[in-house]
C-alpha positions as semicolon CSV with decimal commas, in nm:
position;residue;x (nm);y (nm);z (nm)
1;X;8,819;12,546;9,391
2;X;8,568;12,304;9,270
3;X;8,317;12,346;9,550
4;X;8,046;12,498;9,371
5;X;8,059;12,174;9,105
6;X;8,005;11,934;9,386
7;X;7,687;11,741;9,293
8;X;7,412;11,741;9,571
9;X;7,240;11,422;9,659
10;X;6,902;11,359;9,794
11;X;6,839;11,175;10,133
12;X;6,515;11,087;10,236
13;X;6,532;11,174;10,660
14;X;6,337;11,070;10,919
15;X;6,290;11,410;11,132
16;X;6,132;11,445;11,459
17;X;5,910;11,726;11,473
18;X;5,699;11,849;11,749
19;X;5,276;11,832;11,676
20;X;5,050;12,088;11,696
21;X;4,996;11,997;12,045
22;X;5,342;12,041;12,152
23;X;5,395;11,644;12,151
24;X;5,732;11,576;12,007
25;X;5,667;11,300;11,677
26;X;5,929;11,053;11,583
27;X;5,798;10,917;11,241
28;X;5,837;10,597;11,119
29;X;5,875;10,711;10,751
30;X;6,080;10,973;10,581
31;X;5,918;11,334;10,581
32;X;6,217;11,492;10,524
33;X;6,456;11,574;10,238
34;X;6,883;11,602;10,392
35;X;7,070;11,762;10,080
36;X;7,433;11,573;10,117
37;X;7,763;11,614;9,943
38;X;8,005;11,263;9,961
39;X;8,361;11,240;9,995
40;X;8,381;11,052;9,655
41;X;8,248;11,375;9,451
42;X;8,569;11,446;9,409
43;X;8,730;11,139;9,281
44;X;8,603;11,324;8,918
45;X;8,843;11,663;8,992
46;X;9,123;11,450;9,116
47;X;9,476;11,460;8,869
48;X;9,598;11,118;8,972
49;X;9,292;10,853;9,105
50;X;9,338;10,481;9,179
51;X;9,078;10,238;9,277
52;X;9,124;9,881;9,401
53;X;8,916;9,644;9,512
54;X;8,922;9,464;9,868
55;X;8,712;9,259;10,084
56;X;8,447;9,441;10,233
57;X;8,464;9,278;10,604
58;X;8,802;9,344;10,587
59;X;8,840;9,683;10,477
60;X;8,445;9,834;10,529
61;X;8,211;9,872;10,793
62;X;8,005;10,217;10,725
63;X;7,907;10,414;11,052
64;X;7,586;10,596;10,873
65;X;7,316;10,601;11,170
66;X;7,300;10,585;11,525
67;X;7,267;10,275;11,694
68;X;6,865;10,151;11,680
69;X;6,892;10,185;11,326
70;X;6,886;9,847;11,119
71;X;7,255;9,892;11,010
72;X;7,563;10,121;10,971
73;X;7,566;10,135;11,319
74;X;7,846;10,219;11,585
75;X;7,764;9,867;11,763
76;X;7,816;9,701;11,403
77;X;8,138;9,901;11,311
78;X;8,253;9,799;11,668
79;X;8,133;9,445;11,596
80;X;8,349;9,413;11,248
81;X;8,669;9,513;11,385
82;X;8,598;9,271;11,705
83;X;8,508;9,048;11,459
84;X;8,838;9,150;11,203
85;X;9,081;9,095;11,524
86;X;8,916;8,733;11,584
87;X;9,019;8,619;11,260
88;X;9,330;8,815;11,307
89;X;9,468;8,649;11,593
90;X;9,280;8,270;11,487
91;X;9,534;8,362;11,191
92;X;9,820;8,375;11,397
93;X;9,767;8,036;11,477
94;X;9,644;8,122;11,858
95;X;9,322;7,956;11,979
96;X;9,042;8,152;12,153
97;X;8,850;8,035;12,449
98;X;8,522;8,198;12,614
99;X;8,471;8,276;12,958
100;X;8,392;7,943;13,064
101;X;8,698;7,740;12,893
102;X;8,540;7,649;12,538
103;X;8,707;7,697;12,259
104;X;8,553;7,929;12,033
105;X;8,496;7,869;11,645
106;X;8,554;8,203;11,480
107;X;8,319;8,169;11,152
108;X;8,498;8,233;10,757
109;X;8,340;8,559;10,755
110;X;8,354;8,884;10,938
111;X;7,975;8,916;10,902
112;X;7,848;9,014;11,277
113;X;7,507;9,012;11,187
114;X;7,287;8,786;11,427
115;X;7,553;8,701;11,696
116;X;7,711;8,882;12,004
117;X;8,077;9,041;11,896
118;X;8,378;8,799;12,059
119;X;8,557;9,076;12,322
120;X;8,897;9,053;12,149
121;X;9,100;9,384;12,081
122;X;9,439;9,457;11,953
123;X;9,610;9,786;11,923
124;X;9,712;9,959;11,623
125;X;10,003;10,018;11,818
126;X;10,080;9,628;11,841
127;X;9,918;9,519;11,517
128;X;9,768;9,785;11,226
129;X;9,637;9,499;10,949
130;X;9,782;9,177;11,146
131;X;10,098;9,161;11,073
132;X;10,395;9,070;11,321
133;X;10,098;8,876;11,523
134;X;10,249;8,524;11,438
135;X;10,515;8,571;11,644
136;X;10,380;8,667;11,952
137;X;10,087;8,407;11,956
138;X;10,134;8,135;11,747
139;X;10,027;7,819;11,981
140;X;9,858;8,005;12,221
141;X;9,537;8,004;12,418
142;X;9,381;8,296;12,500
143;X;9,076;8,324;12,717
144;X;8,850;8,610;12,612
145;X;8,785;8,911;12,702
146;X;9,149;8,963;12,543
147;X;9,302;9,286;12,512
148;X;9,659;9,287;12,325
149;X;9,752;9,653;12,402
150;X;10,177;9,705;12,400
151;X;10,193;9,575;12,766
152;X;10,023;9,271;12,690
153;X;10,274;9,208;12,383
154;X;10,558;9,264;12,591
155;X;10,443;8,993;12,849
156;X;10,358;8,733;12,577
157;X;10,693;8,857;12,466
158;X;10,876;8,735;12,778
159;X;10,657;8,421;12,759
């Protein structure tokens, strides 16, 4: 219905192109224009809209370019929910050791920039924002890589 009202936004592109000796280019600078339409055009046609605000290393981590680029990549969207699960089980009162036995400090923030991602994973199926993690690791120690898929809940279950 409100299609045609949909503002279009400008995007300078970096676009490969091939020479005029048949040599494919990759620039280095924007030479082209990407016309784009966002998801939150339509906040403006919406009946009933709420905002809130949230923490952005909790709640964002924008997958915008392929990985190379300088951010909004899939390695740093992988790297903030590695990161997110850290804090998540450090929260739940378990401790988190490396592959060699040391215990790992998991930093305040869920920044990844600079620093290799800590190979920790939990399910949505165990754990969707946390919650219920207490229980099944409070006092633990966990040697990394840890996976906490439902099999891995039921064992520290039983534990």
């Amino acid at each position: 219905k409100f299609k045609e009202q949909l503002k279009q936004h400008v995007a300078l592109k970096k676009v490969p192109f091939v020479d005029s000796c048949g040599n494919q280019v990759k620039p280095t600078k924007p030479n082209g224009i990407k016309m784009e339409k966002f998801v939150f055009d339509v906040f403006p046609f919406s009946r009933n809209f709420v905002a809130f605000e949230v923490l952005r290393e909790e709640e964002f981590s924008p997958l915008k370019n392929s990985d190379g680029a300088a951010a909004d990549t899939p390695t740093t969207a992988r790297n903030s929910l590695l990161a997110q699960h850290c804090h998540w089980v450090t929260a739940a009162g378990a401790t988190l050791l490396d592959e060699h036995g040391n215990s790992i400090q998991i930093p305040p923030s869920s920044s990844t920039e600079n620093r290799l991602p800590v190979q920790c994973e939990i399910s949505p199926r165990v754990s969707y924002f946390g919650e219920g993690l207490e229980q099944l690791l409070k006092g633990k120690t966990i040697k990394t890589p840890f996976i906490l898929d439902e099999a891995a809940a039921k064992e520290l279950q039983a534990q």
